[in-house]
Coordinates of C-alpha atoms and ligand atoms in Angstrom, one line a residue:
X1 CA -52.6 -28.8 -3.2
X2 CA -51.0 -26.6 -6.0
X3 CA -51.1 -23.7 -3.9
X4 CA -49.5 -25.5 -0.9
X5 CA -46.6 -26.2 -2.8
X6 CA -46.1 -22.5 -4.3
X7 CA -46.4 -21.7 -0.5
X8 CA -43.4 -24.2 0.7
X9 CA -41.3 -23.6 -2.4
X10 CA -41.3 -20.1 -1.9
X11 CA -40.8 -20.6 1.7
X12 CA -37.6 -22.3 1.3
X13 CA -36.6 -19.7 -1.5
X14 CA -37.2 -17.4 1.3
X15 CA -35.4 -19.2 3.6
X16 CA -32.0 -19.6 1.7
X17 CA -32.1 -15.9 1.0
X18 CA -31.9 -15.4 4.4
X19 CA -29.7 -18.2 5.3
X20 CA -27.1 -17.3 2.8
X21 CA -27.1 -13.5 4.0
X22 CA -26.4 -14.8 7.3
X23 CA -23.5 -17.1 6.4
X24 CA -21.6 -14.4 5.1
X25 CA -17.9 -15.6 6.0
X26 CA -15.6 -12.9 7.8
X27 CA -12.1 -12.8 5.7
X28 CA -10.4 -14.7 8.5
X29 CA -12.6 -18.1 8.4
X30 CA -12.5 -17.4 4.5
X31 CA -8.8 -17.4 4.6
X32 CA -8.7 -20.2 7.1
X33 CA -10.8 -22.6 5.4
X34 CA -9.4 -22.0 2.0
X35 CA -5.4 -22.1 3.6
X36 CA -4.5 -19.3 1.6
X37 CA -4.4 -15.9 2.7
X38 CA -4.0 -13.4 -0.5
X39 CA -2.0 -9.7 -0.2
X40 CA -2.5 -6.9 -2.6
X41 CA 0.0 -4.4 -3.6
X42 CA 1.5 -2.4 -5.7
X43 CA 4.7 -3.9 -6.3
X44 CA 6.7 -0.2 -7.2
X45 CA 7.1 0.6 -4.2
X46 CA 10.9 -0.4 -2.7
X47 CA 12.0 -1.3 -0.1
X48 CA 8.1 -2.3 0.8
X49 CA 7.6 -4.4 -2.4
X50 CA 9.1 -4.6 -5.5
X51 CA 9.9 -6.9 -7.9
X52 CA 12.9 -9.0 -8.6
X53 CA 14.4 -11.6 -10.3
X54 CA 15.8 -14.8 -8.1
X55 CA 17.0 -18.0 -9.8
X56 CA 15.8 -16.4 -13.0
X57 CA 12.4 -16.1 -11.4
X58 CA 10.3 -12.9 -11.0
X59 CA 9.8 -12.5 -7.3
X60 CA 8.3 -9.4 -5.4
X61 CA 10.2 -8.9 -1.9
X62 CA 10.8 -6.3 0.8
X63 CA 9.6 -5.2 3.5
X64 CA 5.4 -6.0 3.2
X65 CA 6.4 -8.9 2.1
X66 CA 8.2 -10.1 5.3
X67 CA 5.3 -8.8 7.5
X68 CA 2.6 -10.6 5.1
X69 CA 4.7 -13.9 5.9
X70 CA 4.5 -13.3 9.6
X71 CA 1.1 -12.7 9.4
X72 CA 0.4 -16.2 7.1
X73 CA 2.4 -18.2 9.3
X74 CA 0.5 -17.0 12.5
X75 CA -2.4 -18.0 11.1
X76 CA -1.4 -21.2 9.4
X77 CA -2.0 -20.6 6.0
X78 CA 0.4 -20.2 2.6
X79 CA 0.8 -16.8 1.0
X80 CA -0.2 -15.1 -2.1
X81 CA 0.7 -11.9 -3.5
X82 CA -1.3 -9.9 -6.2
X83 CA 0.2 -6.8 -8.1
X84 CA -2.3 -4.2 -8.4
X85 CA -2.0 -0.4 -9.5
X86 CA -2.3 1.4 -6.0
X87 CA -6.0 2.6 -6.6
X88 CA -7.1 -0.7 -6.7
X89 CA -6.2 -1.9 -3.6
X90 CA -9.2 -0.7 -1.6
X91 CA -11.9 -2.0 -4.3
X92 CA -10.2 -5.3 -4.6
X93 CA -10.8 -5.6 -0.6
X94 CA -14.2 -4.4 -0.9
X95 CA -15.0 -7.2 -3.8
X96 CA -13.1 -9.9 -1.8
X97 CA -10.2 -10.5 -4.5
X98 CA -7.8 -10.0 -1.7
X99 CA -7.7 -10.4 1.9
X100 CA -5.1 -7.6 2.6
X101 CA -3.7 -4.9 1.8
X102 CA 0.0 -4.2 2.8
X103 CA 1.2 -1.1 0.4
X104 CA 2.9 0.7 2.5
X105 CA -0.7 2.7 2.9
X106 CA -0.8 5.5 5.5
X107 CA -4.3 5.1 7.8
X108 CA -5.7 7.9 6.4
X109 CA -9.1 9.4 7.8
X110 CA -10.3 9.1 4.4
X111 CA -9.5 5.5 3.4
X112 CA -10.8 4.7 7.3
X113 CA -14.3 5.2 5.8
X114 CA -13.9 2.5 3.6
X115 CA -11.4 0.0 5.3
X116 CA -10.5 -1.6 8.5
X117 CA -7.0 -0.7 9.6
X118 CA -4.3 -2.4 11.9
X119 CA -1.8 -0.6 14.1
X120 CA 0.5 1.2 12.4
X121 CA 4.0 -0.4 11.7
X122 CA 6.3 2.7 10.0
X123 CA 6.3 6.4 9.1
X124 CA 7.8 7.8 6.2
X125 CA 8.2 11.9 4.6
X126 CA 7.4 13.6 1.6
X127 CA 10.1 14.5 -0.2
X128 CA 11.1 16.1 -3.6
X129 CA 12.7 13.7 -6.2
X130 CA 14.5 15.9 -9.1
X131 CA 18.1 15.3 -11.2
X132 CA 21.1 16.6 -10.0
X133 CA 21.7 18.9 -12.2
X134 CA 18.1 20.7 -11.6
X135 CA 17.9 24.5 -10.4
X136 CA 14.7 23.4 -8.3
X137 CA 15.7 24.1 -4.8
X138 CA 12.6 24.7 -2.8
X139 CA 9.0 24.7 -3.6
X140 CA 8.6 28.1 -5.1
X141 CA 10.9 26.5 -7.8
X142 CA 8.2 24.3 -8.5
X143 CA 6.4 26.9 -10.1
X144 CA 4.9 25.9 -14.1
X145 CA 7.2 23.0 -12.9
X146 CA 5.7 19.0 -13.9
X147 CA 5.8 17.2 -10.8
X148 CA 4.9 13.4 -11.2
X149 CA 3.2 12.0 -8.1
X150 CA 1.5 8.2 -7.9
X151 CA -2.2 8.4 -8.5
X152 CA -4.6 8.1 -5.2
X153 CA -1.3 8.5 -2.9
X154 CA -0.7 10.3 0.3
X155 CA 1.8 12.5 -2.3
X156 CA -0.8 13.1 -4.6
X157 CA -2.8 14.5 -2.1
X158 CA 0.1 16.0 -1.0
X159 CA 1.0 18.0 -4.4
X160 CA -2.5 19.1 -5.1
X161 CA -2.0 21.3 -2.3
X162 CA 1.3 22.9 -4.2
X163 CA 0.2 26.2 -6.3
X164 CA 0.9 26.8 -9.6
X165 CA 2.6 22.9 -11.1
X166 CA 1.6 20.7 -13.1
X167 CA 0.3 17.6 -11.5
X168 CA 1.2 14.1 -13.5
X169 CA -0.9 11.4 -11.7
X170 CA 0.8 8.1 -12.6
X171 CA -0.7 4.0 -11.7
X172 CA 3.0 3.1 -10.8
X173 CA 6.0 5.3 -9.3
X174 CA 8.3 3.2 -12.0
X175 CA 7.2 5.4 -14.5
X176 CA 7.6 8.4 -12.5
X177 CA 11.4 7.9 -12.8
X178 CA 11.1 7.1 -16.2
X179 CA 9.7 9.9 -16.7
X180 CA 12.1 12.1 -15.2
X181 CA 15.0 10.9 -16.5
X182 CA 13.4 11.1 -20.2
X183 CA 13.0 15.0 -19.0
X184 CA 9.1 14.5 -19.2
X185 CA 8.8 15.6 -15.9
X186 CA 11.1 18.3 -13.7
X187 CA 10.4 16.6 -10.0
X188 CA 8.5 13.5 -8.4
X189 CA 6.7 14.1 -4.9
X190 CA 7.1 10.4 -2.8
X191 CA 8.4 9.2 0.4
X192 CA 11.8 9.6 1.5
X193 CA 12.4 5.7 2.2
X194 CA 11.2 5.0 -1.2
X195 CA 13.3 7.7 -3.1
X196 CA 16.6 6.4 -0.9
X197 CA 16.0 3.1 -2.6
X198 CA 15.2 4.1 -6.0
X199 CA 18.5 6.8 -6.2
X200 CA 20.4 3.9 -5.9
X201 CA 19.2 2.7 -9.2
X202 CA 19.4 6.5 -10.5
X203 CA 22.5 8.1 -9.8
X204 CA 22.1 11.2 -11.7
X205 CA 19.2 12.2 -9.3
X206 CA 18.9 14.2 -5.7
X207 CA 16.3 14.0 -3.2
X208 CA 15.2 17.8 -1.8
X209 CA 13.7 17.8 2.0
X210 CA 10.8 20.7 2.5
X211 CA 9.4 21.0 4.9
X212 CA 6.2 22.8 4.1
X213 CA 5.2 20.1 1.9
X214 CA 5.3 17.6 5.2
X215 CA 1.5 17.3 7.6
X216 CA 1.0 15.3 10.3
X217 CA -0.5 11.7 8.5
X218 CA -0.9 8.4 10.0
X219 CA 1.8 5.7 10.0
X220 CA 1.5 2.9 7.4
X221 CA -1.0 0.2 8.6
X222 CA -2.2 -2.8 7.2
X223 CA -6.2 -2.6 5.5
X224 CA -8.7 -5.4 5.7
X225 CA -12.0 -5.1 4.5
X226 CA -14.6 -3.2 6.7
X227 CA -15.8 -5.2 9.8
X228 CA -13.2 -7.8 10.5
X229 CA -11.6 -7.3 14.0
X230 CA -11.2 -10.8 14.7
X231 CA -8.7 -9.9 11.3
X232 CA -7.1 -7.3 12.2
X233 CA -6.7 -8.4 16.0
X234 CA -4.5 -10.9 14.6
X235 CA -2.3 -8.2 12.6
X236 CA -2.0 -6.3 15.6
X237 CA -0.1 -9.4 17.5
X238 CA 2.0 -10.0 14.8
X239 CA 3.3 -6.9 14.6
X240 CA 4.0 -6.6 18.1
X241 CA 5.1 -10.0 18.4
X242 CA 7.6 -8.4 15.8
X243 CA 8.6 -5.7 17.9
X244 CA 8.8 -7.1 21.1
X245 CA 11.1 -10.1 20.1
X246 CA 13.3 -8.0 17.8
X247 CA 12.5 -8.8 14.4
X248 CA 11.2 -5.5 13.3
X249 CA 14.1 -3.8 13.7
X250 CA 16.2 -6.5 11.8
X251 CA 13.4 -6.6 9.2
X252 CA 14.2 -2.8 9.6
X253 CA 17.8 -3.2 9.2
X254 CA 18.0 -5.7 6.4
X255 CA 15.3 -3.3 4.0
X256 CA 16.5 0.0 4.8
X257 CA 19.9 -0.9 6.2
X258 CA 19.0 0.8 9.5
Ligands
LIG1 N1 2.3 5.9 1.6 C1 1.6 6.4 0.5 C2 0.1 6.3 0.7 O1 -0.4 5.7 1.5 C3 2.0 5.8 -0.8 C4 1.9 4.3 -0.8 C5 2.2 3.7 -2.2 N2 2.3 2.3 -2.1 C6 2.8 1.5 -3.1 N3 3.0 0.3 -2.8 N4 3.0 2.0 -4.2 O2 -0.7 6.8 -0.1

């Protein structure tokens, strides 16, 4: 009698186990059973996302932001944004604290190991970020030079390649340009549409173009966690549903002013 009972207890241990494993939700019947799809980034990053003050509240905007909408209303669901330092964005999909990941984050080979990506939705260059008055011209300048880059970023990956500076890996970009206007640093290495929006904060900087520092990398895409198609199949309608009817090019317009 005893023993039956050990048997069928066990059993239905057993079969939970495997039940459980099985019912392991995709993101997209997660997101649409709890109405709330959740976007990580790393709000330093303008005219993508950044953070600003409306009506005296604390807001992050721009351009991901406009493209995460889109995507929530597609699907039917509200939106929620979570500011994380860039590294974490990849992790946080992998441990389920967020559904996607819009950071302006090129579809690197690398990160493809780890992440599902959608199509790709801009491009952007690397370009040198110094003050006006700075004899840096091209990158030979750069030698013994600090260059400030944002840690884990296609410009990180970017400067390591550069011979003889002296790397400063930083969480968020904002304290790249604190950095160089305090002198801390002599350059930042970042992407063009980024440094046109934050020169219009800091006036007393240039941006440099070289070209050497510039490979071939994939556009900026959209990362879901590994194994989620039905997710990103979704993403990939929205974004040409954007195209195709306009939109991109007045989100385009109203971000970049293009
Ligand atoms: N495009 C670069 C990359 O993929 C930098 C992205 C940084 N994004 C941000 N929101 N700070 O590595």
């Amino acid at each position: 009698m005893k023993k039956g009972l050990i048997i069928s207890l066990s059993l239905i241990v057993m079969l939970s186990i495997i039940l459980s494993g099985c019912s392991k939700q995709s993101t997209l019947s997660r997101v649409k059973k709890s109405g709330v799809i959740v976007m990580g980034t790393s709000a330093d990053f303008p005219p993508f996302e950044f953070h600003k003050v409306v009506n005296g509240k604390d807001t992050i905007m721009g351009f991901d932001v406009d493209l995460a909408n889109a995507i929530a209303k597609k699907l039917g669901v509200k939106l929620e944004i979570k500011d994380i330092d860039f590294t974490g964005l990849i992790p946080a999909l992998q441990s389920g604290q967020i559904d996607m990941a819009i950071a302006g984050m090129n579809a690197t080979p690398d990160r493809k190991k780890n992440v599902d990506f959608s199509d790709e939705y801009y491009n952007s260059e690397q370009v040198l970020v110094v003050k006006s008055s700075s004899s840096i011209n091209n990158l030979k300048d750069l030698n013994r030079k600090t260059v400030a880059v944002q840690l884990g970023t296609t410009s990180d990956d970017a400067a390591k390649k550069i011979k003889g500076i002296d790397l400063k890996e930083l969480n968020r970009l904002g304290d790249a340009f604190l950095s160089l206007e305090n002198g801390r640093v002599d350059a930042i290495l970042m992407e063009s549409t980024i440094a046109d929006a934050y020169l219009k904060e800091y006036k007393d900087m240039k941006m440099l173009h070289i070209k050497e520092i510039n490979e071939a990398v994939p556009g900026y895409s959209v990362a879901v966690a590994k194994g989620n198609q039905d997710l990103v199949n979704q993403i990939n309608s929205v974004i040409k549903e954007l195209k195709d009817s306009g939109e991109y090019d007045k989100m385009l317009n109203k971000w970049m002013g293009k």
